[in-house]
Amino acid sequence: MVVEQKLSKSQIEGLASDYEARTAEETLEWALKAFGDRVGLISSFQAETMVVLDMAHRLGLPVRVVTIDTGRLPEETYALIDRVRQRYDISVEIIYPDMQDLQELTEKHGINPFYRSVSLRLLCCDMRKVRPMKRALDGLDAWISGLRRSQSGTRANVAKIEFDSTHDDKIKVNPLADWSQEQIWDYVKSRDVPYNELYDQGYTSIGCSPCTRPTEPGEDPRAGRWWWEKGVPKECGIHVTLDGVHLMKEIDPDGRPRDSQPDL
Ligand code: SF4
């Protein structure tokens, strides 16, 4: 079914309910057929979106792959992007931050302001990630993410198909919502999917170089993101709205919503 008109809230809820019991491949196939080139896989080239890209390839369906180059990515991520282009014979749409934004940010606050305060970190994420993300979604009706519920408390309730209230109620498709970390790596290893070499150095979630460190065994998989911050969710604002004070009131010191404490 090709989706040509904006879906209503009840239609989205119906789809979410229907696809909850279906596989990641079925959910992805629905999105790619329903929206064609009006849907994009927004990828940071972590293992999850590599799985989704490989699934699309195996389904034989074209998928637009879009990424945001914050300008602070690890060399290993850049190397992976080129390996992926060759392996799947695809182009990758790369969205960059606005140069004027970056000039203002660095002139006013320095090169690495994020270590000094949460608000400066959120400002940097806003300029390098959130604003480019809005531009990345221009012209798209829907986007596909690699979100999984077990990644963190802030992601515990994502549906496989939902409205993205952060981005003009575009349709957001999360085919891997109910996958575990083990399932991701079983898929990657069994199908020889290219992955970021930093995973072999103990990283369990990979973002910008200065804001990501490896995790210790038993730590939350996203504990290495902005590891110096306490009481703030491990999010940049792309997947959930982050607005400083409001955020601190609603999130506990482990980054979980106070009104729902999922068992991670
Ligand atoms: Fe800036 Fe760090 Fe956010 Fe990257 S992760 S945009 S470097 S604050």
Short mmCIF file of C-alpha atoms and ligand atoms in Angstrom, two decimals:
data_model
loop_
_atom_site.label_atom_id
_atom_site.label_comp_id
_atom_site.label_asym_id
_atom_site.label_seq_id
_atom_site.Cartn_x
_atom_site.Cartn_y
_atom_site.Cartn_z
CA MET A 1 0.00 0.00 0.00
CA VAL A 2 1.47 3.35 -1.03
CA VAL A 3 0.70 6.07 1.49
CA GLU A 4 -0.23 9.25 -0.35
CA GLN A 5 -2.15 11.16 2.29
CA LYS A 6 -1.23 12.10 5.82
CA LEU A 7 -2.16 9.26 8.14
CA SER A 8 -4.49 9.96 11.04
CA LYS A 9 -3.69 9.24 14.67
CA SER A 10 -6.01 6.24 14.70
CA GLN A 11 -4.44 4.86 11.51
CA ILE A 12 -0.98 5.11 13.03
CA GLU A 13 -2.17 3.45 16.24
CA GLY A 14 -3.73 0.68 14.16
CA LEU A 15 -0.52 0.15 12.20
CA ALA A 16 1.55 0.17 15.39
CA SER A 17 -0.70 -2.45 16.92
CA ASP A 18 -0.69 -4.57 13.76
CA TYR A 19 3.08 -4.45 13.27
CA GLU A 20 3.95 -4.99 16.93
CA ALA A 21 3.73 -8.74 16.35
CA ARG A 22 5.46 -8.64 12.97
CA THR A 23 9.13 -8.99 12.19
CA ALA A 24 11.63 -6.22 11.61
CA GLU A 25 11.81 -7.18 7.95
CA GLU A 26 8.02 -6.92 7.56
CA THR A 27 7.96 -3.54 9.27
CA LEU A 28 10.81 -2.26 7.12
CA GLU A 29 9.22 -3.62 3.95
CA TRP A 30 5.98 -1.82 4.79
CA ALA A 31 7.82 1.49 5.27
CA LEU A 32 9.85 1.23 2.07
CA LYS A 33 6.86 0.26 -0.05
CA ALA A 34 4.48 2.72 1.59
CA PHE A 35 6.73 5.77 1.22
CA GLY A 36 9.30 4.96 -1.50
CA ASP A 37 11.78 7.82 -1.81
CA ARG A 38 9.77 9.86 0.72
CA VAL A 39 11.28 7.77 3.54
CA GLY A 40 14.92 7.81 4.61
CA LEU A 41 17.02 5.64 6.88
CA ILE A 42 18.62 8.18 9.21
CA SER A 43 21.82 6.44 10.19
CA SER A 44 24.67 7.21 12.53
CA PHE A 45 26.27 4.00 11.28
CA GLN A 46 25.90 2.22 14.56
CA ALA A 47 25.20 -1.51 14.47
CA GLU A 48 21.43 -1.07 14.56
CA THR A 49 21.10 1.00 11.40
CA MET A 50 23.66 -1.25 9.71
CA VAL A 51 21.25 -4.14 10.38
CA VAL A 52 18.36 -2.16 8.88
CA LEU A 53 20.40 -1.23 5.81
CA ASP A 54 21.41 -4.84 5.29
CA MET A 55 17.78 -5.95 5.63
CA ALA A 56 16.68 -3.45 2.97
CA HIS A 57 19.44 -4.72 0.71
CA ARG A 58 18.28 -8.32 1.18
CA LEU A 59 14.66 -7.31 0.55
CA GLY A 60 15.84 -5.88 -2.77
CA LEU A 61 14.25 -2.53 -1.99
CA PRO A 62 16.06 0.77 -2.51
CA VAL A 63 16.52 2.89 0.58
CA ARG A 64 17.75 6.44 0.97
CA VAL A 65 20.53 6.50 3.54
CA VAL A 66 20.97 9.84 5.26
CA THR A 67 23.54 10.72 7.91
CA ILE A 68 24.57 13.80 9.84
CA ASP A 69 28.24 14.63 9.89
CA THR A 70 28.59 16.71 13.04
CA GLY A 71 32.21 17.45 12.18
CA ARG A 72 33.32 15.65 15.35
CA LEU A 73 32.79 12.02 14.34
CA PRO A 74 35.50 9.41 15.01
CA GLU A 75 37.75 8.46 12.08
CA GLU A 76 36.38 4.91 12.40
CA THR A 77 32.88 6.17 11.56
CA TYR A 78 34.07 8.02 8.47
CA ALA A 79 35.93 4.88 7.36
CA LEU A 80 32.78 2.81 7.84
CA ILE A 81 30.71 5.20 5.72
CA ASP A 82 33.06 4.64 2.80
CA ARG A 83 33.09 0.86 3.35
CA VAL A 84 29.27 0.85 3.34
CA ARG A 85 29.12 2.85 0.10
CA GLN A 86 31.28 0.23 -1.58
CA ARG A 87 29.74 -2.86 -0.01
CA TYR A 88 26.14 -1.96 -0.88
CA ASP A 89 26.90 0.18 -3.94
CA ILE A 90 24.83 3.07 -2.58
CA SER A 91 25.28 6.77 -2.13
CA VAL A 92 24.97 8.27 1.33
CA GLU A 93 23.32 11.65 1.75
CA ILE A 94 25.46 13.58 4.22
CA ILE A 95 23.96 16.57 6.00
CA TYR A 96 26.32 19.07 7.64
CA PRO A 97 25.77 21.68 10.35
CA ASP A 98 25.32 25.27 9.27
CA MET A 99 28.76 26.94 9.09
CA GLN A 100 27.45 30.18 10.57
CA ASP A 101 26.10 28.25 13.57
CA LEU A 102 29.46 26.56 14.11
CA GLN A 103 31.38 29.80 13.79
CA GLU A 104 29.19 31.44 16.42
CA LEU A 105 29.40 28.40 18.69
CA THR A 106 33.16 28.11 18.66
CA GLU A 107 33.90 31.85 18.75
CA LYS A 108 31.64 32.36 21.72
CA HIS A 109 32.19 29.14 23.67
CA GLY A 110 35.39 27.54 22.39
CA ILE A 111 36.13 24.30 20.58
CA ASN A 112 35.04 21.85 23.30
CA PRO A 113 32.35 23.67 25.31
CA PHE A 114 30.35 20.51 26.04
CA TYR A 115 32.50 19.48 29.02
CA ARG A 116 31.75 22.72 30.88
CA SER A 117 27.97 22.47 31.32
CA VAL A 118 24.89 20.53 30.26
CA SER A 119 23.43 23.60 28.58
CA LEU A 120 26.57 24.08 26.48
CA ARG A 121 26.51 20.39 25.59
CA LEU A 122 22.88 20.68 24.52
CA LEU A 123 23.73 23.82 22.54
CA CYS A 124 26.49 21.96 20.69
CA CYS A 125 24.16 18.99 20.03
CA ASP A 126 21.50 21.39 18.85
CA MET A 127 23.79 23.07 16.33
CA ARG A 128 25.68 19.99 15.17
CA LYS A 129 22.86 17.41 15.26
CA VAL A 130 19.34 18.63 15.94
CA ARG A 131 19.22 21.48 13.42
CA PRO A 132 20.85 19.43 10.62
CA MET A 133 18.39 16.64 11.46
CA LYS A 134 15.49 18.98 10.78
CA ARG A 135 16.99 19.77 7.38
CA ALA A 136 17.62 16.07 6.76
CA LEU A 137 13.90 15.43 7.21
CA ASP A 138 12.85 18.23 4.86
CA GLY A 139 11.09 16.64 1.93
CA LEU A 140 10.59 13.32 3.72
CA ASP A 141 7.23 12.10 4.97
CA ALA A 142 8.73 9.35 7.10
CA TRP A 143 12.03 8.18 8.52
CA ILE A 144 13.47 4.92 9.76
CA SER A 145 15.60 4.70 12.88
CA GLY A 146 17.55 1.97 14.65
CA LEU A 147 15.97 2.68 18.04
CA ARG A 148 15.57 -0.22 20.44
CA ARG A 149 13.48 -0.15 23.61
CA SER A 150 16.17 -1.76 25.71
CA GLN A 151 18.77 0.90 24.87
CA SER A 152 17.64 3.26 27.63
CA GLY A 153 14.67 4.37 29.70
CA THR A 154 14.00 7.28 27.37
CA ARG A 155 13.48 4.77 24.55
CA ALA A 156 11.51 2.18 26.52
CA ASN A 157 8.16 3.01 25.00
CA VAL A 158 8.92 3.49 21.30
CA ALA A 159 6.40 1.89 18.96
CA LYS A 160 7.41 0.21 15.72
CA ILE A 161 5.39 2.81 13.83
CA GLU A 162 4.65 6.16 15.44
CA PHE A 163 4.29 9.88 14.92
CA ASP A 164 7.48 11.84 15.53
CA SER A 165 6.17 14.74 17.58
CA THR A 166 9.67 16.26 17.62
CA HIS A 167 9.60 16.59 13.84
CA ASP A 168 6.23 17.86 12.63
CA ASP A 169 4.50 14.53 13.22
CA LYS A 170 6.35 12.81 10.41
CA ILE A 171 6.03 9.04 10.53
CA LYS A 172 8.87 7.35 12.40
CA VAL A 173 9.47 3.66 11.85
CA ASN A 174 11.51 1.67 14.38
CA PRO A 175 11.75 -1.86 12.94
CA LEU A 176 14.16 -3.02 15.66
CA ALA A 177 12.14 -1.64 18.58
CA ASP A 178 11.80 -5.06 20.24
CA TRP A 179 15.28 -6.37 19.42
CA SER A 180 17.91 -7.06 22.04
CA GLN A 181 21.59 -6.16 21.75
CA GLU A 182 22.32 -9.89 21.32
CA GLN A 183 19.98 -10.12 18.33
CA ILE A 184 21.72 -7.17 16.70
CA TRP A 185 25.15 -8.77 17.01
CA ASP A 186 23.90 -12.22 15.97
CA TYR A 187 22.58 -10.61 12.79
CA VAL A 188 25.76 -8.59 12.17
CA LYS A 189 28.10 -11.53 12.69
CA SER A 190 26.06 -14.16 10.87
CA ARG A 191 25.67 -11.99 7.76
CA ASP A 192 29.08 -10.34 7.83
CA VAL A 193 27.53 -6.88 8.04
CA PRO A 194 30.15 -4.09 8.13
CA TYR A 195 30.36 -2.43 11.54
CA ASN A 196 32.26 0.34 13.30
CA GLU A 197 35.67 -0.92 14.49
CA LEU A 198 35.24 0.97 17.77
CA TYR A 199 32.90 -1.78 18.95
CA ASP A 200 35.95 -4.06 19.07
CA GLN A 201 37.58 -1.55 21.45
CA GLY A 202 34.81 -1.73 24.06
CA TYR A 203 32.43 0.92 22.75
CA THR A 204 28.75 -0.03 23.00
CA SER A 205 27.21 3.17 21.61
CA ILE A 206 29.06 5.50 19.24
CA GLY A 207 28.50 9.20 18.70
CA CYS A 208 30.89 12.12 18.41
CA SER A 209 34.51 11.39 19.28
CA PRO A 210 34.97 13.79 22.21
CA CYS A 211 31.67 12.72 23.80
CA THR A 212 31.95 8.93 23.64
CA ARG A 213 34.06 6.48 25.60
CA PRO A 214 34.09 2.68 25.86
CA THR A 215 31.90 1.11 28.55
CA GLU A 216 32.82 -1.33 31.27
CA PRO A 217 31.19 -4.80 31.41
CA GLY A 218 27.79 -4.47 33.12
CA GLU A 219 27.47 -0.76 32.44
CA ASP A 220 24.44 0.59 30.60
CA PRO A 221 25.21 0.40 26.85
CA ARG A 222 24.82 4.18 26.54
CA ALA A 223 26.86 4.98 29.67
CA GLY A 224 29.78 5.98 27.48
CA ARG A 225 27.85 8.84 25.89
CA TRP A 226 28.47 12.19 27.66
CA TRP A 227 29.86 10.09 30.50
CA TRP A 228 30.77 13.11 32.64
CA GLU A 229 27.13 14.22 32.98
CA LYS A 230 24.94 13.11 35.89
CA GLY A 231 21.13 13.18 35.99
CA VAL A 232 20.73 13.92 32.31
CA PRO A 233 19.40 11.50 29.70
CA LYS A 234 21.85 10.07 27.22
CA GLU A 235 20.16 11.83 24.33
CA CYS A 236 21.08 14.64 21.97
CA GLY A 237 17.55 15.84 21.21
CA ILE A 238 16.98 14.04 17.92
CA HIS A 239 14.81 11.30 19.38
CA VAL A 240 13.30 13.15 22.32
CA THR A 241 12.85 16.83 23.04
CA LEU A 242 15.46 18.06 25.49
CA ASP A 243 15.02 21.44 27.02
CA GLY A 244 17.35 21.76 29.99
CA VAL A 245 15.48 22.45 33.22
CA HIS A 246 12.29 20.68 32.18
CA LEU A 247 14.39 17.69 31.32
CA MET A 248 16.21 17.55 34.63
CA LYS A 249 12.91 17.50 36.56
CA GLU A 250 11.52 14.55 34.65
CA ILE A 251 14.56 12.33 34.44
CA ASP A 252 16.20 10.49 37.29
CA PRO A 253 20.01 10.31 37.77
CA ASP A 254 20.19 7.24 35.55
CA GLY A 255 18.50 9.02 32.69
CA ARG A 256 15.17 7.24 33.17
CA PRO A 257 11.78 8.96 33.15
CA ARG A 258 10.64 9.37 36.77
CA ASP A 259 7.13 8.09 36.09
CA SER A 260 8.25 4.86 34.44
CA GLN A 261 11.20 2.93 35.70
CA PRO A 262 11.71 0.14 33.18
CA ASP A 263 13.73 -2.87 34.17
CA LEU A 264 16.75 -2.60 31.93
FE1 SF4 B 1 28.75 18.36 20.22
FE2 SF4 B 1 29.37 16.22 21.69
FE3 SF4 B 1 26.82 16.68 20.93
FE4 SF4 B 1 28.70 15.91 19.16
S1 SF4 B 1 27.87 14.71 20.90
S2 SF4 B 1 27.20 17.48 18.87
S3 SF4 B 1 30.51 17.03 19.92
S4 SF4 B 1 28.08 17.91 22.34
#
